[in-house]
Coordinates of C-alpha atoms in Angstrom, one line a residue:
X1 CA 3.9 43.9 -14.6
X2 CA 1.2 41.8 -13.4
X3 CA 2.0 39.2 -10.6
X4 CA 3.0 35.8 -11.8
X5 CA 0.4 33.8 -9.5
X6 CA 2.1 30.3 -8.4
X7 CA 0.1 27.3 -9.4
X8 CA -1.6 25.2 -6.4
X9 CA -2.2 21.7 -6.0
X10 CA -5.5 20.3 -7.3
X11 CA -7.7 20.0 -4.8
X12 CA -7.9 16.5 -3.3
X13 CA -4.2 15.8 -4.1
X14 CA -0.8 16.2 -1.7
X15 CA 2.6 16.5 -1.7
X16 CA 4.2 14.1 0.7
X17 CA 7.3 14.8 2.3
X18 CA 9.2 14.3 5.4
X19 CA 7.4 12.1 8.3
X20 CA 4.3 11.6 5.4
X21 CA 6.1 10.1 3.3
X22 CA 8.2 8.2 5.5
X23 CA 5.3 6.6 7.0
X24 CA 3.8 6.2 3.2
X25 CA 7.0 4.3 2.1
X26 CA 7.2 2.1 5.1
X27 CA 3.4 0.9 4.7
X28 CA 4.5 -0.1 1.0
X29 CA 7.9 -1.5 2.0
X30 CA 6.0 -3.7 4.3
X31 CA 3.6 -5.0 2.0
X32 CA 6.1 -5.7 -0.4
X33 CA 7.6 -7.9 1.9
X34 CA 4.9 -9.9 2.9
X35 CA 3.4 -10.2 -0.3
X36 CA 6.6 -12.0 -1.2
X37 CA 6.3 -14.2 2.1
X38 CA 3.0 -15.2 0.4
X39 CA 4.3 -16.1 -3.0
X40 CA 2.5 -13.2 -4.7
X41 CA 4.3 -11.6 -7.8
X42 CA 3.9 -7.9 -8.3
X43 CA 2.1 -6.3 -11.2
X44 CA 2.6 -3.1 -13.0
X45 CA -0.9 -1.8 -14.8
X46 CA -1.5 1.1 -17.0
X47 CA -2.9 4.1 -14.9
X48 CA -5.8 4.5 -17.7
X49 CA -8.3 2.0 -18.8
X50 CA -11.0 1.7 -21.8
X51 CA -14.0 3.1 -19.6
X52 CA -15.8 -0.1 -20.3
X53 CA -13.4 -2.1 -18.2
X54 CA -14.8 0.2 -15.2
X55 CA -18.5 0.5 -16.5
X56 CA -19.0 -3.1 -17.2
X57 CA -17.5 -4.4 -14.1
X58 CA -18.3 -1.9 -11.7
X59 CA -21.9 -1.2 -13.4
X60 CA -22.9 2.0 -15.0
X61 CA -25.5 2.5 -11.5
X62 CA -22.8 2.8 -9.2
X63 CA -21.6 6.2 -7.6
X64 CA -18.1 5.5 -8.9
X65 CA -18.8 4.9 -12.7
X66 CA -21.8 7.5 -12.6
X67 CA -20.2 10.1 -10.1
X68 CA -16.7 9.9 -9.4
X69 CA -14.5 8.2 -12.2
X70 CA -12.4 10.8 -14.5
X71 CA -13.1 9.9 -17.9
X72 CA -12.5 12.0 -21.0
X73 CA -12.5 11.3 -24.3
X74 CA -8.9 11.3 -26.3
X75 CA -7.8 12.7 -29.8
X76 CA -8.7 9.4 -31.2
X77 CA -12.1 9.6 -29.9
X78 CA -11.9 6.5 -27.6
X79 CA -13.3 6.6 -23.9
X80 CA -10.2 6.6 -21.3
X81 CA -10.7 6.7 -17.5
X82 CA -8.0 7.2 -14.9
X83 CA -8.6 3.7 -12.6
X84 CA -10.6 4.1 -10.1
X85 CA -9.6 1.1 -8.5
X86 CA -7.6 -2.2 -9.3
X87 CA -9.4 -5.2 -9.4
X88 CA -11.0 -4.5 -13.2
X89 CA -7.7 -3.7 -14.7
X90 CA -6.3 -7.1 -12.9
X91 CA -9.2 -8.9 -14.7
X92 CA -8.8 -7.0 -18.1
X93 CA -5.0 -8.0 -17.9
X94 CA -5.6 -11.4 -17.3
X95 CA -7.8 -11.8 -19.9
X96 CA -5.8 -9.8 -22.7
X97 CA -2.6 -11.4 -21.7
X98 CA -3.8 -15.0 -21.8
X99 CA -2.8 -15.5 -18.1
X100 CA -5.5 -18.0 -17.8
X101 CA -2.5 -21.1 -18.5
X102 CA -0.9 -20.1 -15.1
X103 CA -4.1 -19.8 -13.0
X104 CA -4.8 -20.3 -10.4
X105 CA -2.5 -16.8 -10.0
X106 CA -1.3 -14.8 -7.0
X107 CA -1.0 -11.1 -8.1
X108 CA -0.2 -7.9 -6.2
X109 CA -0.1 -4.4 -6.9
X110 CA 0.0 -1.0 -5.8
X111 CA -0.1 2.6 -7.0
X112 CA -2.4 5.6 -7.3
X113 CA -5.9 5.6 -8.2
X114 CA -8.3 8.5 -8.9
X115 CA -12.1 9.3 -7.8
X116 CA -14.0 12.7 -7.7
X117 CA -14.9 12.7 -4.2
X118 CA -15.3 15.2 -1.5
X119 CA -11.8 15.4 0.0
X120 CA -11.7 14.5 3.8
X121 CA -9.5 13.1 6.2
X122 CA -7.7 9.9 4.8
X123 CA -9.8 10.4 1.6
X124 CA -8.3 12.1 -1.6
X125 CA -8.9 12.3 -5.0
X126 CA -5.6 10.9 -5.7
X127 CA -5.1 8.0 -3.5
X128 CA -3.3 5.0 -3.1
X129 CA -3.8 1.5 -2.6
X130 CA -2.1 -1.7 -2.1
X131 CA -3.9 -4.9 -3.2
X132 CA -3.8 -8.6 -3.4
X133 CA -5.7 -11.1 -5.6
X134 CA -6.2 -15.1 -6.3
X135 CA -7.3 -15.7 -9.5
X136 CA -8.7 -19.0 -10.3
X137 CA -8.7 -20.6 -7.2
X138 CA -12.7 -22.1 -6.0
X139 CA -11.4 -23.0 -3.0
X140 CA -12.0 -21.9 0.4
X141 CA -8.1 -21.9 1.2
X142 CA -7.8 -19.1 -1.0
X143 CA -10.2 -16.9 0.9
X144 CA -8.3 -18.0 4.3
X145 CA -4.8 -17.3 2.9
X146 CA -5.5 -13.7 1.7
X147 CA -7.1 -13.0 5.2
X148 CA -4.1 -14.6 7.2
X149 CA -2.1 -12.6 4.9
X150 CA -3.6 -9.3 5.6
X151 CA -4.2 -10.1 9.1
X152 CA 0.0 -10.4 9.4
X153 CA 0.3 -7.2 7.3
X154 CA -1.4 -5.2 10.0
X155 CA 0.4 -7.0 12.7
X156 CA 3.8 -6.1 11.2
X157 CA 2.6 -2.5 10.6
X158 CA 1.4 -2.5 14.5
X159 CA -2.1 -1.2 13.7
X160 CA -3.7 -4.4 14.3
X161 CA -4.7 -3.6 18.3
X162 CA -8.2 -1.9 17.8
X163 CA -8.8 -3.4 14.5
X164 CA -11.4 -6.1 13.9
X165 CA -11.9 -8.4 11.3
X166 CA -15.6 -8.3 10.2
X167 CA -16.7 -11.3 8.1
X168 CA -20.1 -12.2 5.9
X169 CA -21.1 -14.7 3.5
X170 CA -23.0 -13.7 0.6
X171 CA -23.7 -17.3 -0.7
X172 CA -23.3 -18.6 -3.9
X173 CA -25.5 -17.8 -6.9
X174 CA -28.7 -19.6 -6.2
X175 CA -28.3 -18.6 -2.2
X176 CA -27.7 -14.8 -3.5
X177 CA -30.4 -14.7 -6.2
X178 CA -33.0 -16.1 -3.5
X179 CA -31.7 -13.5 -0.7
X180 CA -32.4 -10.8 -3.6
X181 CA -35.6 -11.5 -4.1
X182 CA -36.3 -11.8 -0.4
X183 CA -35.0 -8.4 0.1
X184 CA -36.7 -6.6 -3.0
X185 CA -40.1 -8.0 -1.4
X186 CA -39.6 -6.5 2.0
X187 CA -38.2 -3.5 1.0
X188 CA -40.9 -2.5 -1.4
X189 CA -43.3 -3.1 1.6
X190 CA -41.6 -0.7 3.2
X191 CA -40.7 2.3 0.5
X192 CA -42.5 4.7 2.7
X193 CA -40.0 5.4 4.9
X194 CA -36.8 4.4 2.6
X195 CA -34.5 7.2 2.1
X196 CA -34.1 8.8 -1.6
X197 CA -30.5 6.9 -2.1
X198 CA -32.3 3.5 -1.1
X199 CA -35.3 3.7 -3.4
X200 CA -32.9 4.4 -6.1
X201 CA -31.0 1.1 -4.8
X202 CA -34.0 -0.7 -4.6
X203 CA -34.3 -1.1 -8.2
X204 CA -30.5 -2.0 -9.2
X205 CA -28.4 -2.5 -6.2
X206 CA -30.8 -3.7 -3.3
X207 CA -28.3 -5.5 -1.2
X208 CA -26.8 -1.7 -0.7
X209 CA -29.7 -0.6 1.4
X210 CA -28.3 -2.9 3.7
X211 CA -25.3 -0.9 4.6
X212 CA -27.3 2.5 4.5
X213 CA -26.1 5.1 6.8
X214 CA -29.6 6.7 7.2
X215 CA -30.8 6.1 10.5
X216 CA -34.6 5.5 9.1
X217 CA -32.9 2.7 6.4
X218 CA -31.0 1.1 9.1
X219 CA -34.2 0.6 11.1
X220 CA -35.4 -1.1 8.4
X221 CA -32.5 -2.9 7.4
X222 CA -32.0 -4.2 10.8
X223 CA -35.2 -6.5 10.2
X224 CA -34.8 -7.5 6.8
X225 CA -34.0 -11.3 5.5
X226 CA -30.9 -12.6 6.9
X227 CA -28.8 -14.7 4.1
X228 CA -28.5 -17.6 6.6
X229 CA -31.9 -18.2 5.6
X230 CA -31.3 -18.8 2.0
X231 CA -28.0 -20.4 1.9
X232 CA -27.6 -23.6 0.0
X233 CA -25.7 -26.6 2.1
X234 CA -22.6 -25.9 -0.6
X235 CA -22.4 -22.3 0.4
X236 CA -23.0 -23.2 4.1
X237 CA -20.0 -25.4 3.8
X238 CA -17.9 -23.3 2.0
X239 CA -18.1 -20.5 4.7
X240 CA -17.8 -22.7 7.7
X241 CA -14.4 -23.8 5.9
X242 CA -13.4 -20.0 5.5
X243 CA -13.9 -19.8 9.5
X244 CA -12.5 -22.9 10.3
X245 CA -9.4 -21.8 8.4
X246 CA -9.4 -18.6 10.1
X247 CA -9.5 -20.1 13.5
X248 CA -6.8 -22.5 12.7
X249 CA -4.4 -19.7 11.7
X250 CA -5.4 -17.8 14.7
X251 CA -6.9 -15.0 13.2
X252 CA -9.7 -13.7 15.5
X253 CA -13.0 -12.6 13.2
X254 CA -16.6 -11.4 14.1
X255 CA -19.6 -11.8 11.9
X256 CA -21.4 -9.1 10.6
X257 CA -24.6 -10.2 8.5
X258 CA -25.0 -6.3 7.3
X259 CA -21.5 -6.5 5.3
X260 CA -22.7 -6.9 1.6
X261 CA -21.4 -6.4 -1.9
X262 CA -24.1 -4.7 -3.9
X263 CA -23.1 -6.1 -7.8
X264 CA -24.0 -9.5 -8.8
X265 CA -20.5 -10.9 -9.5
X266 CA -19.3 -11.3 -5.9
X267 CA -19.7 -14.7 -4.1
X268 CA -19.5 -16.2 -0.7
X269 CA -16.8 -14.0 1.6
X270 CA -17.2 -10.7 2.1
X271 CA -15.0 -9.0 4.6
X272 CA -13.5 -5.5 6.2
X273 CA -11.1 -5.0 8.5
X274 CA -12.4 -1.9 10.6
X275 CA -11.1 0.3 13.1
X276 CA -12.7 3.4 15.3
X277 CA -9.6 5.3 14.7
X278 CA -9.9 7.0 11.9
X279 CA -13.8 8.6 12.5
X280 CA -16.3 7.9 10.1
X281 CA -13.5 6.1 7.2
X282 CA -13.2 3.0 9.8
X283 CA -12.2 0.5 7.2
X284 CA -8.8 0.0 6.6
X285 CA -8.8 -3.3 4.6
X286 CA -11.4 -4.9 2.7
X287 CA -12.7 -7.0 -0.1
X288 CA -14.2 -10.6 -1.0
X289 CA -14.8 -13.0 -3.6
X290 CA -15.9 -12.0 -7.2
X291 CA -16.5 -15.0 -8.8
X292 CA -18.5 -13.4 -11.7
X293 CA -16.2 -10.5 -12.6
X294 CA -14.4 -12.2 -15.3
X295 CA -17.1 -13.5 -17.1
X296 CA -18.8 -10.1 -17.2
X297 CA -15.7 -9.0 -18.8
X298 CA -15.8 -11.3 -21.7
X299 CA -14.1 -14.1 -20.2
X300 CA -14.5 -17.9 -18.9
X301 CA -16.4 -18.0 -15.5
X302 CA -13.1 -17.7 -13.2
X303 CA -13.3 -17.9 -9.5
X304 CA -11.4 -15.0 -7.9
X305 CA -11.0 -13.3 -4.8
X306 CA -9.3 -10.5 -3.4
X307 CA -8.7 -7.3 -1.0
X308 CA -7.4 -3.7 -1.1
X309 CA -6.2 -1.4 1.4
X310 CA -5.7 2.4 1.2
X311 CA -1.9 3.4 1.8
X312 CA -2.9 7.0 3.2
X313 CA -5.1 5.6 5.7
X314 CA -3.0 2.7 6.8
X315 CA -0.1 5.3 7.0
X316 CA -2.5 7.5 9.5
X317 CA -2.6 4.6 11.6
X318 CA 1.0 3.4 12.0
X319 CA 3.3 4.6 15.0
X320 CA 6.7 7.0 13.7
X321 CA 8.4 4.2 11.7
X322 CA 11.9 3.1 12.4
X323 CA 13.9 5.2 9.8
X324 CA 17.4 3.7 8.5
X325 CA 20.3 4.6 10.8
X326 CA 22.5 7.4 9.8
X327 CA 26.1 6.6 8.6
X328 CA 28.7 9.1 8.5
X329 CA 28.7 12.9 7.4
X330 CA 31.7 13.5 5.1
X331 CA 33.0 17.0 5.0
X332 CA 34.4 18.1 2.1
X333 CA 37.4 20.7 3.6
X334 CA 38.5 22.8 0.5
X335 CA 37.5 21.7 -3.1
X336 CA 40.9 20.5 -3.8
X337 CA 39.9 17.2 -2.2
X338 CA 36.8 16.9 -4.1
X339 CA 38.0 14.0 -6.0
X340 CA 39.3 12.1 -3.2
X341 CA 35.6 12.9 -1.4
X342 CA 33.5 11.7 -3.9
X343 CA 35.7 8.6 -4.0
X344 CA 35.6 7.6 -0.3
X345 CA 31.8 8.3 -0.2
X346 CA 31.2 6.3 -3.3
X347 CA 33.4 3.4 -1.9
X348 CA 31.3 3.6 1.6
X349 CA 27.9 3.6 -0.2
X350 CA 29.3 0.2 -2.0
X351 CA 29.4 -1.3 1.2
X352 CA 25.7 -0.7 1.6
X353 CA 26.4 2.5 4.3
X354 CA 24.6 5.4 4.0
X355 CA 26.5 8.1 4.1
X356 CA 26.0 12.3 3.3
X357 CA 28.6 14.2 1.6
X358 CA 28.6 18.0 2.5
X359 CA 30.1 20.2 -0.1
X360 CA 30.5 23.4 1.5
X361 CA 30.5 25.3 5.1
X362 CA 32.9 25.9 7.7
X363 CA 33.9 22.6 9.5
X364 CA 33.5 24.1 12.6
X365 CA 29.9 25.3 12.0
X366 CA 28.8 22.1 10.1
X367 CA 29.9 20.0 13.5
X368 CA 27.5 21.0 15.8
X369 CA 24.9 20.8 13.4
X370 CA 25.9 17.2 12.4
X371 CA 26.1 16.4 15.7
X372 CA 22.8 17.5 16.6
X373 CA 20.9 15.6 14.2
X374 CA 22.5 12.5 15.2
X375 CA 25.3 11.5 12.7
X376 CA 27.4 8.9 15.0
X377 CA 30.6 9.7 12.5
X378 CA 31.8 12.6 11.1
X379 CA 34.8 12.4 8.2
X380 CA 36.8 15.3 7.1
X381 CA 38.6 15.1 4.1
X382 CA 41.1 17.5 3.5
X383 CA 44.0 18.1 0.7
X384 CA 47.3 19.5 2.4
X385 CA 50.3 20.0 -0.7
X386 CA 50.2 16.4 -2.1
X387 CA 48.3 14.5 0.8
X388 CA 44.8 13.7 1.6
X389 CA 44.0 13.9 5.3
X390 CA 41.1 11.8 6.8
X391 CA 39.6 13.2 10.2
X392 CA 37.6 10.4 11.7
X393 CA 35.5 11.4 14.8
X394 CA 33.2 8.8 16.4
X395 CA 30.6 10.9 18.4
X396 CA 29.0 8.1 20.1
X397 CA 30.3 4.9 22.4
X398 CA 27.1 2.6 21.6
X399 CA 27.7 -0.6 19.8
X400 CA 26.6 0.7 16.6
X401 CA 28.9 3.7 16.5
X402 CA 31.6 1.3 17.2
X403 CA 30.7 -1.2 14.8
X404 CA 30.2 1.5 12.1
X405 CA 33.6 2.9 12.5
X406 CA 35.2 -0.4 12.4
X407 CA 33.4 -1.1 9.1
X408 CA 34.8 2.2 7.7
X409 CA 38.2 1.2 8.5
X410 CA 37.8 -1.7 6.6
X411 CA 36.4 0.1 3.4
X412 CA 39.5 2.4 3.7
X413 CA 41.8 -0.5 3.9
X414 CA 40.2 -2.4 1.1
X415 CA 38.7 -0.2 -1.2
X416 CA 41.1 2.9 -1.1
X417 CA 44.0 1.0 -2.6
X418 CA 46.8 2.7 -5.0
X419 CA 47.2 1.9 -8.7
X420 CA 50.8 1.2 -8.0
X421 CA 52.9 -0.9 -6.0
X422 CA 53.5 2.3 -3.2
X423 CA 50.0 1.0 -1.1
X424 CA 51.4 -0.2 2.3
X425 CA 50.2 -3.5 4.1
X426 CA 46.6 -2.0 4.6
X427 CA 46.4 -1.0 1.0
X428 CA 46.6 2.6 1.8
X429 CA 48.8 4.8 -0.5
X430 CA 51.7 6.9 1.5
X431 CA 50.1 10.1 0.7
X432 CA 46.8 9.2 2.4
X433 CA 46.8 9.8 6.2
X434 CA 44.0 9.0 8.8
X435 CA 43.6 10.1 11.8
X436 CA 41.0 9.0 14.3
X437 CA 40.2 11.8 16.6
X438 CA 38.4 11.4 20.3
X439 CA 35.6 13.5 21.2

């Protein structure tokens, strides 16, 4: 009989457990706490969307749409795509659910995304992001709020050290159009030294040449026309208001004139939080203002700004997360005491104290293992004849362990009551005995 081969995970995916999962969960929990501080409402979106949601928002010529999306035709003949990013799906939901009446809306979401990329450190084909958006707010104050929120998130994660906020303006529509025309003219004059990728971008996405990694492109891009030479007074005032707001909030930033967004619906602010601690994958959080996106999806002209960050990348930067402190380990000594042990553990957990129920094993052998794992208290539950016996061993004299012991005693007194009048003044049945054992 042929040996059955064990299926392997799909390339570019990962199973998270232990410290990896703890770091991941820490990032998500911190994001959830911070977004509530800023009044952002949580959002759940489908993992699949009509392919047109992304082809119309990201553009057919982008690498994401042309090379990286997981798209397929379903049994009804519709083209479906596993979402490669959040913003387009949020914009679709905003339109199809008629949320315009609630504008401005502050929305947040997190979850898995999918792109067919070459897997590398911090980059997967199934990856996860946190995302925050403000839709329906044209004021620079919305940009400031999102940036201050991102800065606080990184600080609360403890990864702000060595992370720099890079900021640029793409101008308003007239400014951007004039700049784009100047760039096309300039790069056309240097076609002979541009890389193949940049030559392709010159026709459809010339701003992306500015952030090319090719050494020859970078030399040409350095001397290219700058957006500042084309900014309208309104666009200049907008950027000045954003930077003034950041200064007032105490958020450090630096100007990066090469920071761009290639798609035409991007306006005004573009930003990235970058670090040198992740090698080539230096961006940990990025975003910008996309006032033209919702119009591209068939809606009215709607201002919007947002950012996203990869959870895996953030998790790589955080220090060892602070884990929940252990509660008592409850050892069941004999199956005849099973009901009492289950009742005891349920009562403990209802008081928001975590407890671990150990179903089998020698009490003496388990004791050393549980002590080594750091359990502050070990409870042994046993039944002898008609009486239930609890042995409580506190293994440490620190404040946490002493307080935990007192909380457990309160649980025993208030929760484990008799169903009749035989309970004593402490609410403990006559056939229920507690022994505090010094160790």
